[in-house]
């Protein structure tokens, strides 16, 4: 491999010979205007016939020619270093004038500085090597898993690496377990060691015997390699990350010569749940992913792409962008960057693909939710409903009619749209307080009958000392801890307050409409329900009035792709594994809501998504990864990406679809999971796999469930068909729906096509990203 910049002559450039033209420069590790960390992997494309030895590369006048060389693939690539904050100019010229040069302006930010956002949320408490307990006046810290303390308020910490090997012990019952081999210290265990039952044990050069190490064969290879894993841990975007990959300790690894056991592909594991603590933590998702590592995939995790640690979805996308950039610069160019995760991890995959298309090349989704903004519709509806059911209007009506508890539960299920009444209980108890901005005591459902109790524990979503947190009376300017407030840089605030704009709205929603039409509830029950269901205020307190969204938030949600766009997510392969959780929060209809968005926004086409339904007893992780691998291999051939974050079309994605990527289910009666049923009509008739609905769909809304605030039409009793309301009931409904009822045939208020990708660097609301900078001739 010949170098660049070590021969001033090169045998060309004689007097009178015109210089060759056409030189260009491009950044390989991301967008040129979004470089982070002070370095960038750069390719120089000199004109045909140019002699690379005459190439000179400089940044701001500093010579970086020694970093560039003609690599084994024939391309001139180098790692530009020492970029300063702000704009930098890269110039590629010829030392002897044999070819005309080019320049490219790149914009660099710190590895922990905001890029897509104007600011990151504050305060944010950095983790420390040893956890520190909280006091009444100060927040505690989590254990970082790093030996060094942060060096600044942005949690900058030196990266570290460790090696582990896969033991020969079989995994499973009585064998080893794929658990984190370096658990965090706790008060009870301040110096933890690798668990004896961990399938990964520390590798010590010169001590660990080769005969003790398992082997594995990466995808695309026929050669088994020692199953040794290198784990890099550090801080990117203020999130603690792990990057794990098969590694040969006896060999070097550079960006231009990665070790061959790596497939050049990454699985980024996204963590579940949702939350907005202000405390930095280790990732909840794990690099210990035998399914991916054993097949030669790199595994990446970051605590800020774990939904439980961060519900600001733009910050999630920004973190993925920085992780991907770092991997390309340090490990080499990528053949694929794939998501993986369920529930909140599904939200993050879908939202990243929607708001920053091109970052992810494929989505492996379990327990699908399209996004957090529209998932909140069902959460808020369920909170309203369980509190209404426990109130005097409903309980009195049920007692007056002499109904049994089973009959009452059946009415609740019909209104909720779920298998039974328990689903809304689960939503209330798990996430009913997510939008509480201050200290609170959760109101929880106590039993299957829906009785409520108030938890004695006082807490807040920031996990900060109570005195620092917002209180409407005592501390109105305190730190707000709700889900929207964690992304105030995206949503903006309502005038005169520090409260983030919000999308919650139920004005005009006719709860229980389809239950009324089917005869599951009576006209009096329908009227009483809609009179009493109420809404919530800006602080997530229940109110008799309906909830009203901030109009600016609605526009932002749609334009930014935070309400996931079927257009944007049509551009990646999606493998959706759906297991039933009809008494919890993960309902079967969610996968088909995503499908409906794809079909609506792409002329009826949803061919980039496949759904695999089963009862939870089968592990399809291996099949998902190998199917996705085949899909992306085909796309790399038929529709190669010209840059790391380029976007494919739905047609290209579908054209590359492998024969193994098709819809199927395993029926619940198939104990051996041996018969893949392709007829979804048959699957729908299996009770655990049946597709039900939600309170908003029972109210007449579409299964896409992406109308945040409905447009209204006048209340018209002719619309109820043969259902008869008394004059008194009609008057009561007119009072409830004085401004009208939802017209679900029309788009929602401020609902518009996505304009993503947006940048929020100039402030809330966002503006479309400008075209990526390109080099210009010198």
XYZ file of C-alpha atoms in Angstrom:
778
model
C 0.000 0.000 0.000
C 1.627 3.230 -1.120
C 1.501 6.349 0.969
C 0.546 9.880 0.041
C 2.604 12.992 0.437
C 6.111 11.476 0.514
C 7.264 12.388 -3.000
C 7.192 15.977 -4.209
C 7.730 15.137 -7.869
C 5.853 11.996 -8.796
C 7.056 12.227 -12.401
C 4.364 14.695 -13.474
C 3.669 18.389 -13.486
C 6.061 19.422 -16.252
C 5.867 23.040 -17.294
C 3.064 23.634 -19.778
C 1.052 20.533 -18.854
C -2.393 21.631 -17.718
C -3.346 20.246 -14.281
C -5.883 17.485 -14.111
C -9.274 18.541 -12.743
C -12.073 16.859 -10.856
C -10.650 16.412 -7.354
C -13.265 15.995 -4.634
C -13.357 15.343 -0.880
C -16.021 13.624 1.179
C -16.483 12.635 4.804
C -17.109 8.897 5.167
C -18.077 8.814 8.836
C -21.133 11.087 8.598
C -22.294 14.448 7.348
C -19.581 17.030 6.812
C -21.570 19.596 8.799
C -22.095 17.251 11.756
C -18.631 15.974 12.591
C -18.005 15.338 16.274
C -15.086 14.539 18.524
C -12.414 16.398 16.582
C -11.771 13.813 13.879
C -13.346 12.518 10.683
C -12.707 9.693 8.270
C -12.185 11.373 4.917
C -11.771 10.185 1.351
C -9.980 12.208 -1.305
C -10.928 11.378 -4.880
C -8.154 12.719 -7.109
C -8.758 12.889 -10.857
C -8.011 9.900 -13.026
C -4.315 9.767 -13.862
C -3.207 11.686 -10.782
C -0.227 10.396 -8.823
C -1.259 9.890 -5.174
C 2.277 10.499 -3.963
C 1.874 14.182 -4.789
C -1.265 14.574 -2.657
C -1.152 17.088 0.157
C -3.972 17.271 2.693
C -4.253 20.069 5.200
C -6.790 21.235 7.767
C -6.743 24.908 8.637
C -3.255 25.083 7.199
C -1.975 22.128 9.273
C -0.472 19.355 7.172
C -2.212 15.986 7.586
C -0.825 14.280 4.490
C 0.819 11.545 6.541
C -2.622 10.326 7.641
C -3.619 9.542 4.044
C -2.645 6.591 1.878
C -3.915 4.498 -0.977
C -5.650 1.731 0.914
C -5.975 -1.910 -0.066
C -9.237 -1.130 -1.860
C -7.467 1.443 -4.054
C -9.101 4.454 -2.390
C -7.274 7.386 -0.813
C -8.567 7.572 2.754
C -7.294 9.105 5.952
C -8.368 10.109 9.429
C -8.342 13.871 9.798
C -7.612 14.835 13.405
C -7.364 17.912 15.546
C -10.509 19.610 14.262
C -11.456 22.652 16.277
C -14.961 23.479 17.444
C -16.895 25.122 14.639
C -15.966 25.243 10.969
C -12.745 23.780 9.581
C -11.487 23.709 6.006
C -9.961 20.546 4.571
C -7.860 21.116 1.474
C -6.490 18.482 -0.900
C -3.867 19.740 -3.311
C -0.996 18.489 -5.425
C 2.546 19.253 -4.311
C 3.664 19.813 -7.885
C 0.555 21.277 -9.467
C -0.188 18.141 -11.488
C -3.878 18.262 -10.518
C -6.202 20.961 -9.320
C -7.196 20.674 -5.683
C -10.429 20.868 -3.718
C -11.610 22.128 -0.374
C -14.422 21.021 1.948
C -15.794 22.895 4.934
C -16.611 20.642 7.861
C -18.289 21.645 11.112
C -17.065 19.962 14.261
C -18.623 19.753 17.723
C -17.428 18.084 20.889
C -18.249 14.420 21.324
C -20.567 15.344 24.200
C -21.883 18.607 22.720
C -25.329 18.972 21.117
C -25.533 18.833 17.343
C -29.158 18.318 16.325
C -30.312 20.229 19.405
C -29.585 23.736 20.632
C -28.882 22.384 24.091
C -28.938 19.210 26.097
C -31.108 19.070 29.167
C -29.757 20.321 32.469
C -29.040 19.451 35.176
C -27.480 16.134 34.252
C -25.552 14.239 36.914
C -22.487 12.374 35.668
C -21.849 8.831 36.872
C -18.753 8.135 38.960
C -16.543 5.048 39.331
C -18.286 4.276 42.628
C -21.943 5.136 43.171
C -22.623 7.976 45.588
C -25.767 7.946 47.694
C -28.210 10.836 47.378
C -28.893 13.216 50.236
C -31.866 15.462 50.880
C -30.078 18.313 49.090
C -27.970 16.631 46.428
C -28.474 13.951 43.844
C -26.610 10.700 44.084
C -24.619 9.210 41.242
C -24.697 5.893 39.474
C -21.630 3.693 39.057
C -20.152 4.278 35.605
C -18.279 1.036 35.029
C -15.219 3.164 34.230
C -12.137 3.536 36.411
C -11.658 7.263 35.835
C -13.883 10.081 37.034
C -15.400 12.548 34.543
C -13.146 15.470 33.708
C -15.884 18.047 33.090
C -19.591 18.761 33.513
C -20.304 17.076 30.161
C -19.200 13.736 31.655
C -16.117 13.441 29.435
C -14.275 10.296 30.486
C -11.369 8.368 28.985
C -12.446 5.253 27.105
C -11.263 1.849 28.303
C -11.130 -1.624 26.807
C -11.456 -5.104 28.262
C -11.235 -8.592 26.807
C -13.514 -11.551 27.541
C -13.690 -15.071 26.201
C -16.603 -17.402 25.726
C -16.196 -20.437 27.929
C -16.793 -23.981 26.760
C -19.708 -24.373 29.174
C -23.056 -24.842 27.512
C -25.560 -22.066 28.142
C -28.912 -22.649 29.773
C -30.295 -24.477 32.750
C -27.423 -25.849 34.787
C -24.911 -24.145 32.519
C -23.637 -20.624 32.033
C -25.675 -17.464 31.495
C -25.120 -14.558 29.130
C -24.914 -11.889 31.812
C -22.753 -8.779 32.094
C -19.325 -10.018 33.222
C -18.438 -6.736 34.956
C -21.399 -5.831 37.168
C -21.569 -2.369 38.713
C -20.489 -1.946 42.314
C -23.211 -1.519 44.896
C -23.256 -0.712 48.576
C -23.704 -4.394 49.303
C -21.043 -5.442 46.818
C -18.526 -2.582 46.384
C -15.970 -4.643 44.433
C -17.911 -7.108 42.252
C -16.143 -9.709 40.159
C -17.267 -11.626 37.125
C -20.071 -14.008 38.112
C -18.910 -17.599 38.118
C -21.848 -18.584 35.916
C -21.145 -15.948 33.261
C -20.584 -17.395 29.800
C -17.994 -14.642 29.306
C -14.948 -14.604 31.568
C -12.021 -12.150 31.579
C -9.337 -12.956 29.018
C -5.788 -12.529 30.305
C -3.032 -12.673 27.708
C -0.472 -15.341 28.557
C -2.733 -16.838 31.211
C -5.990 -17.828 29.557
C -5.413 -21.145 27.798
C -6.504 -21.442 24.178
C -8.018 -24.815 25.014
C -10.479 -23.092 27.385
C -11.875 -20.773 24.716
C -14.902 -21.631 22.607
C -14.880 -21.001 18.872
C -17.458 -19.499 16.565
C -17.909 -19.078 12.825
C -18.983 -15.614 11.612
C -21.661 -15.245 8.959
C -20.210 -15.453 5.471
C -17.201 -17.430 6.654
C -16.360 -21.126 6.854
C -13.523 -20.639 9.318
C -14.029 -20.928 13.057
C -12.250 -18.333 15.195
C -11.602 -18.094 18.932
C -14.602 -16.511 20.643
C -12.766 -13.623 22.273
C -14.561 -10.295 22.592
C -13.062 -6.835 22.949
C -15.316 -4.360 24.774
C -14.695 -0.654 24.480
C -16.439 1.491 27.079
C -16.545 5.275 27.156
C -18.834 8.289 26.979
C -20.451 9.606 23.801
C -23.054 12.370 23.891
C -22.997 12.122 27.710
C -24.229 8.534 27.459
C -22.091 5.608 28.614
C -21.506 3.230 25.726
C -20.177 -0.269 25.142
C -18.900 -1.528 21.781
C -18.176 -5.260 21.620
C -16.704 -7.270 18.756
C -14.846 -10.516 18.099
C -11.163 -9.787 18.527
C -7.780 -11.408 18.017
C -5.454 -10.011 20.740
C -2.373 -10.937 18.719
C -3.258 -8.693 15.761
C -3.736 -4.949 15.200
C -7.024 -3.372 14.166
C -7.174 -0.151 12.145
C -9.980 1.551 10.273
C -8.442 0.553 6.947
C -7.605 -3.011 7.999
C -10.306 -4.355 10.359
C -9.797 -7.862 11.639
C -11.468 -10.302 9.237
C -13.734 -12.017 11.782
C -15.834 -8.839 11.886
C -18.541 -8.831 9.212
C -18.435 -5.047 8.937
C -21.956 -4.922 10.401
C -23.281 -3.572 13.675
C -26.297 -4.440 15.805
C -27.263 -1.496 17.992
C -29.332 -2.769 20.924
C -31.928 -0.277 22.113
C -33.261 -0.580 25.653
C -36.927 -0.705 26.629
C -39.400 1.026 28.935
C -39.405 4.832 29.029
C -38.158 7.432 31.466
C -36.365 10.710 31.868
C -33.936 10.562 34.796
C -31.281 13.259 34.959
C -28.639 10.772 36.150
C -26.077 9.304 33.760
C -26.004 5.520 33.997
C -24.620 2.429 32.360
C -26.806 1.080 29.561
C -29.731 -1.146 30.464
C -29.392 -2.843 27.100
C -26.444 -5.187 26.924
C -23.451 -5.805 24.718
C -23.690 -9.449 25.846
C -25.583 -10.507 22.726
C -24.438 -13.986 21.797
C -26.837 -14.095 18.861
C -25.009 -11.207 17.176
C -21.463 -11.544 18.505
C -21.162 -15.224 17.639
C -22.115 -14.413 14.056
C -19.405 -11.771 13.675
C -21.561 -8.724 14.293
C -20.332 -5.831 16.382
C -22.734 -4.944 19.195
C -23.206 -1.328 20.285
C -25.197 0.085 23.209
C -25.444 3.531 24.756
C -27.387 4.524 27.856
C -28.994 7.442 25.997
C -30.473 5.074 23.429
C -32.123 3.129 26.253
C -35.645 4.468 26.453
C -35.758 4.070 30.247
C -32.832 6.493 30.521
C -33.856 8.980 27.846
C -37.222 9.716 26.266
C -35.977 12.626 24.121
C -36.120 10.883 20.743
C -34.106 13.556 18.905
C -31.358 13.059 21.469
C -31.602 9.306 20.810
C -31.067 9.899 17.082
C -28.191 12.283 17.754
C -26.558 9.662 19.966
C -26.920 6.948 17.305
C -25.344 9.309 14.784
C -22.340 9.888 17.035
C -21.970 6.199 17.865
C -21.995 5.295 14.196
C -19.455 8.009 13.399
C -17.119 6.784 16.143
C -17.320 3.172 14.961
C -16.547 4.098 11.362
C -13.567 6.218 12.374
C -12.079 3.695 14.769
C -13.101 0.320 13.340
C -13.754 0.847 9.651
C -16.475 1.517 7.122
C -19.752 -0.310 7.625
C -21.734 -2.729 5.541
C -24.809 -2.303 7.747
C -25.975 -0.641 10.956
C -29.006 -2.489 12.325
C -31.326 -1.787 15.230
C -32.638 -4.345 17.686
C -34.984 -4.052 20.652
C -38.516 -4.263 21.955
C -41.140 -2.025 23.515
C -39.272 1.230 24.236
C -36.498 -0.230 22.087
C -39.005 -0.539 19.252
C -40.041 3.088 19.779
C -36.429 4.193 19.474
C -35.779 2.201 16.310
C -38.930 3.437 14.609
C -38.382 7.028 15.673
C -34.724 7.130 14.626
C -35.736 5.767 11.210
C -38.451 8.412 10.973
C -36.677 11.533 12.221
C -33.179 10.691 10.898
C -33.640 8.342 7.929
C -30.465 6.585 6.836
C -28.914 6.142 10.288
C -30.348 2.632 10.588
C -30.249 0.168 7.715
C -32.699 -2.332 9.206
C -35.055 -2.654 12.172
C -35.450 -5.774 14.301
C -38.483 -5.011 16.409
C -40.154 -6.885 19.208
C -43.360 -5.733 20.947
C -43.820 -2.884 18.521
C -44.880 0.643 19.362
C -44.675 3.064 16.453
C -43.546 5.982 18.613
C -43.893 7.444 22.071
C -46.056 10.418 21.075
C -48.948 8.269 19.838
C -48.411 5.547 22.440
C -49.178 8.284 24.966
C -52.718 8.492 23.543
C -53.565 5.070 24.929
C -51.743 5.746 28.199
C -53.655 8.962 28.852
C -56.969 7.420 27.776
C -56.452 4.521 30.152
C -55.536 6.809 33.060
C -58.725 8.789 32.456
C -60.818 5.634 32.172
C -59.575 3.734 35.228
C -60.089 6.826 37.371
C -63.563 7.356 35.924
C -64.544 3.718 36.458
C -63.528 4.004 40.117
C -65.524 7.199 40.584
C -69.054 7.656 41.911
C -70.835 8.269 38.582
C -69.853 4.925 37.061
C -69.922 2.823 40.212
C -73.320 4.259 41.123
C -74.707 3.478 37.682
C -73.367 -0.080 37.843
C -74.890 -0.605 41.297
C -78.193 0.889 40.205
C -78.383 -1.680 37.420
C -77.433 -4.527 39.737
C -74.594 -5.730 37.494
C -72.127 -8.382 38.544
C -68.403 -7.656 38.550
C -67.996 -9.862 35.482
C -70.624 -7.826 33.630
C -68.975 -4.575 34.688
C -65.575 -5.842 33.552
C -67.033 -6.816 30.177
C -68.322 -3.268 29.692
C -64.929 -1.825 30.574
C -63.235 -4.165 28.089
C -65.666 -3.128 25.355
C -64.928 0.569 25.992
C -61.172 0.017 26.266
C -60.945 -2.206 23.190
C -58.724 -4.704 24.998
C -59.005 -8.390 25.815
C -60.350 -7.453 29.245
C -60.274 -4.609 31.738
C -56.756 -5.426 32.933
C -54.915 -3.780 30.040
C -55.782 -0.248 31.120
C -54.843 -1.166 34.690
C -51.376 -2.034 33.399
C -51.006 1.238 31.499
C -52.062 3.277 34.515
C -49.735 1.496 36.911
C -46.705 1.320 34.633
C -46.688 4.716 32.888
C -49.613 6.767 34.157
C -47.209 9.141 35.921
C -44.732 9.647 33.046
C -45.935 13.199 32.463
C -45.874 14.231 36.117
C -43.547 17.260 36.239
C -43.027 17.344 40.003
C -42.950 15.151 43.087
C -45.898 12.790 43.171
C -47.552 9.836 44.840
C -48.808 7.442 42.189
C -52.499 6.535 42.098
C -52.492 2.827 41.284
C -55.067 0.179 40.455
C -55.201 -2.238 43.357
C -57.082 -5.215 41.975
C -58.953 -6.672 39.009
C -62.114 -4.803 40.049
C -60.300 -1.519 39.443
C -60.195 -0.122 42.961
C -57.564 2.582 43.394
C -55.069 3.391 46.111
C -52.430 6.072 46.529
C -48.870 4.877 46.893
C -47.196 6.181 50.069
C -43.909 6.659 48.207
C -43.086 10.182 47.008
C -40.888 10.327 43.930
C -40.204 12.274 40.746
C -39.301 11.311 37.210
C -35.984 13.208 37.305
C -34.710 11.200 40.303
C -33.445 14.435 41.781
C -33.838 15.772 45.340
C -37.431 16.793 45.962
C -36.500 20.367 46.818
C -35.039 20.935 43.323
C -38.138 19.797 41.489
C -41.120 21.790 40.254
C -44.080 22.419 42.527
C -46.947 24.586 41.327
C -47.087 26.535 44.611
C -43.778 26.130 46.428
C -41.330 25.939 43.518
C -42.985 27.037 40.255
C -39.616 27.587 38.547
C -38.170 24.263 39.657
C -36.942 21.507 37.377
C -39.815 19.940 35.467
C -39.590 16.168 35.132
C -42.271 15.169 32.618
C -41.682 13.338 29.363
C -42.172 16.461 27.182
C -40.004 18.527 29.539
C -37.115 16.135 28.898
C -37.257 17.331 25.286
C -38.030 20.995 25.818
C -35.357 21.839 23.217
C -37.592 20.078 20.690
C -41.070 21.131 21.825
C -40.449 24.646 23.115
C -42.406 26.152 25.991
C -45.798 27.748 26.425
C -45.571 31.548 26.698
C -44.562 32.829 30.102
C -43.712 29.409 31.527
C -40.942 26.814 31.544
C -43.450 24.084 30.684
C -42.806 22.168 27.473
C -45.532 22.202 24.833
C -47.576 18.988 24.863
C -49.647 16.930 22.423
C -52.169 15.353 24.828
C -55.731 16.022 23.648
C -59.137 14.332 23.864
C -61.536 17.127 22.903
C -64.425 15.661 20.901
C -63.508 12.020 21.551
C -66.628 9.889 21.953
C -65.377 7.206 24.308
C -67.154 3.877 23.919
C -68.797 4.778 20.582
C -68.350 1.352 18.990
C -69.286 -0.343 22.265
C -72.530 1.632 22.137
C -73.118 0.700 18.514
C -72.561 -3.000 19.260
C -74.891 -2.976 22.263
C -72.100 -3.671 24.751
C -73.000 -0.502 26.667
C -76.279 1.375 26.944
C -77.021 4.948 25.870
C -77.054 6.017 29.530
C -73.662 4.387 30.118
C -72.302 6.120 27.006
C -73.559 9.521 28.148
C -72.330 9.050 31.718
C -68.930 7.914 30.442
C -68.386 10.934 28.240
C -69.682 13.318 30.880
C -67.259 12.040 33.476
C -64.094 10.870 31.725
C -62.574 14.361 31.747
C -58.959 15.061 30.902
C -55.764 16.398 32.446
C -54.085 19.759 32.830
C -50.582 20.994 32.045
C -49.225 19.243 35.141
C -50.908 15.913 34.368
C -53.531 16.434 37.083
C -56.981 14.985 36.354
C -59.602 17.597 35.459
C -63.322 17.510 34.652
C -62.478 19.281 31.395
C -61.007 17.501 28.394
C -57.270 17.754 27.646
C -56.204 20.396 25.133
C -52.984 20.115 23.119
C -50.605 22.957 22.339
C -50.929 23.620 18.617
C -47.202 24.206 18.117
C -46.459 20.785 19.610
C -48.817 19.104 17.143
C -47.026 20.694 14.202
C -43.607 19.752 15.569
C -44.628 16.151 16.193
C -45.685 15.603 12.594
C -43.035 17.683 10.812
C -40.168 16.143 12.760
C -41.328 12.566 12.270
C -41.817 12.137 16.022
C -45.192 10.772 15.004
C -43.565 8.054 12.968
C -44.055 8.535 9.261
C -44.970 5.586 7.080
C -43.015 7.296 4.314
C -39.765 7.367 6.242
C -39.912 3.895 7.783
C -40.748 2.401 4.376
C -37.078 2.911 3.482
C -35.683 0.199 5.751
C -36.337 -3.537 6.107
C -38.480 -4.218 9.187
C -38.773 -7.589 10.901
C -41.464 -7.347 13.581
C -41.681 -10.139 16.143
C -45.045 -9.962 17.866
C -45.795 -11.915 21.016
C -49.079 -11.405 22.895
C -49.339 -9.307 26.023
C -53.034 -8.503 25.931
C -53.370 -8.021 29.688
C -50.247 -5.903 29.876
C -49.365 -3.032 27.554
C -48.010 -4.698 24.392
C -51.071 -5.343 22.280
C -51.116 -7.223 18.996
C -52.775 -4.340 17.153
C -49.632 -2.237 17.476
C -47.760 -4.144 14.756
C -50.667 -3.628 12.393
C -50.913 0.056 13.267
C -47.395 0.402 11.891
C -48.447 -1.576 8.823
C -51.447 0.681 8.284
C -49.215 3.771 8.338
C -46.909 2.159 5.788
C -49.830 1.274 3.519
C -51.470 4.696 3.793
C -48.291 6.630 3.026
C -47.013 4.364 0.247
C -49.984 3.710 -2.002
C -51.062 0.595 -0.118
C -47.574 -0.948 -0.097
C -46.135 -2.315 3.158
C -43.774 -4.838 1.624
C -40.710 -3.676 3.561
C -42.286 -4.984 6.794
C -42.773 -8.607 7.790
C -44.608 -9.660 10.955
C -43.825 -12.872 12.814
C -46.454 -13.712 15.407
C -46.099 -16.395 18.061
C -47.082 -17.126 21.615
C -43.719 -16.304 23.148
C -42.296 -19.786 23.536
C -40.029 -19.636 20.497
C -36.815 -17.684 20.127
C -36.682 -16.131 16.673
C -33.688 -13.879 17.341
C -31.340 -16.021 15.273
C -33.760 -16.314 12.365
C -34.365 -12.555 12.498
C -30.672 -11.717 12.320
C -29.836 -14.172 9.548
C -32.866 -13.044 7.536
C -31.936 -9.401 8.014
C -28.340 -10.238 7.101
C -29.444 -11.810 3.811
C -31.746 -8.871 3.115
C -28.996 -6.309 3.633
C -26.434 -8.320 1.684
C -28.807 -8.216 -1.268
C -29.332 -4.481 -0.839
C -25.597 -3.848 -0.649
C -25.383 -5.434 -4.087
C -28.541 -4.096 -5.726
C -28.763 -0.688 -4.032
C -25.413 0.203 -2.421
C -25.441 3.305 -0.254
C -23.230 6.101 -1.611
C -22.607 7.367 1.911
C -22.937 6.001 5.432
C -26.285 7.675 6.116
C -27.813 7.611 2.641
C -31.460 6.590 2.303
C -32.855 3.826 0.130
C -36.334 3.740 -1.422
C -39.092 1.355 -0.439
C -38.943 -0.177 -3.925
C -35.228 -0.921 -3.491
C -35.828 -2.443 -0.063
C -38.604 -4.689 -1.331
C -36.572 -5.741 -4.376
C -33.841 -7.017 -2.037
C -36.199 -8.992 0.166
C -35.023 -12.599 0.670
C -37.259 -15.634 0.346
C -37.218 -16.119 4.135
C -38.771 -12.683 4.778
C -42.518 -13.279 4.801
C -45.420 -12.926 7.222
C -46.202 -15.950 9.361
C -47.423 -17.048 12.749
C -47.019 -20.033 15.002
C -50.414 -20.913 16.409
C -50.634 -21.232 20.176
C -51.504 -24.919 19.734
C -48.198 -25.545 17.933
C -46.105 -26.576 20.935
C -43.066 -27.431 18.804
C -43.171 -24.267 16.680
C -42.834 -26.339 13.562
C -45.591 -24.991 11.287
C -45.296 -21.471 9.947
C -48.840 -20.389 9.077
C -48.846 -17.775 6.340
C -52.585 -17.126 6.289
C -53.138 -14.271 8.745
C -56.877 -14.930 8.726
C -56.096 -18.219 10.446
C -53.678 -16.464 12.808
C -56.323 -13.890 13.731
C -58.677 -16.652 14.865
C -56.168 -17.900 17.447
C -57.251 -16.097 20.666
C -53.745 -15.177 21.930
C -52.822 -13.808 18.484
C -56.092 -11.993 17.835
C -55.825 -8.316 16.920
C -57.971 -6.118 19.136
C -57.981 -2.333 19.512
C -57.698 0.635 21.891
C -59.975 3.174 23.597
C -59.329 5.698 20.822
C -60.217 3.164 18.125
C -63.404 2.208 19.978
C -64.132 5.946 19.899
C -64.026 5.741 16.094
C -60.382 6.601 15.442
C -58.256 4.789 12.840
C -55.857 1.979 13.706
C -52.962 4.145 12.579
C -53.679 5.983 15.849
C -51.733 9.015 14.711
C -54.420 11.681 15.022
C -53.253 13.578 18.089
C -56.054 16.148 18.055
C -59.077 15.461 15.914
C -60.889 17.965 13.782
C -64.470 18.436 14.892
C -67.907 18.201 13.323
C -71.258 19.124 14.794
C -72.940 16.581 17.050
C -75.688 14.974 14.941
C -77.945 12.367 16.507
C -78.743 10.968 13.070
C -75.141 9.654 13.057
C -76.085 7.194 15.807
C -78.479 5.330 13.513
C -81.082 3.318 15.388
C -79.701 4.196 18.829
C -82.209 6.316 20.699
C -81.277 8.894 23.328
C -83.842 10.546 25.544
C -84.224 14.303 25.326
C -82.353 14.613 28.617
C -79.518 12.435 27.356
C -79.333 14.482 24.162
C -79.061 17.666 26.180
C -76.286 16.173 28.292
C -74.349 15.110 25.184
C -74.744 18.573 23.686
C -73.184 19.976 26.842
C -70.280 17.527 26.697
C -69.628 18.093 22.997
C -70.513 21.769 22.767
C -67.780 22.360 20.167
C -68.424 19.126 18.273
C -67.281 15.519 18.065
C -64.301 14.006 16.283
C -64.477 13.764 12.504
C -62.136 10.836 11.952
C -62.510 11.071 8.169
C -60.270 14.146 8.167
C -56.595 14.548 9.097
C -55.836 15.691 12.614
C -55.322 19.304 13.579
C -51.961 20.468 12.197
C -51.327 16.969 10.833
C -48.976 17.231 7.873
C -46.380 15.214 6.050
C -43.020 14.868 7.748
C -40.263 17.249 6.746
C -37.579 15.198 8.506
C -34.701 15.235 8.913
C -34.926 18.420 10.941
C -32.363 20.199 13.052
C -33.276 21.901 16.312
C -29.910 23.619 16.661
C -31.548 26.999 16.077
C -34.339 26.304 18.551
C -37.555 24.363 19.192
C -39.822 23.414 16.328
C -36.917 22.579 14.057
C -36.087 23.394 10.456
C -35.168 20.998 7.635
C -31.506 20.135 7.406
C -29.701 21.983 4.651
C -28.116 19.882 1.900
C -24.893 18.290 3.045
C -21.838 20.389 2.145
C -19.824 19.217 -0.852
C -16.288 20.039 -1.808
C -15.468 22.781 -4.278
C -12.498 23.168 -6.626
C -9.562 25.272 -5.594
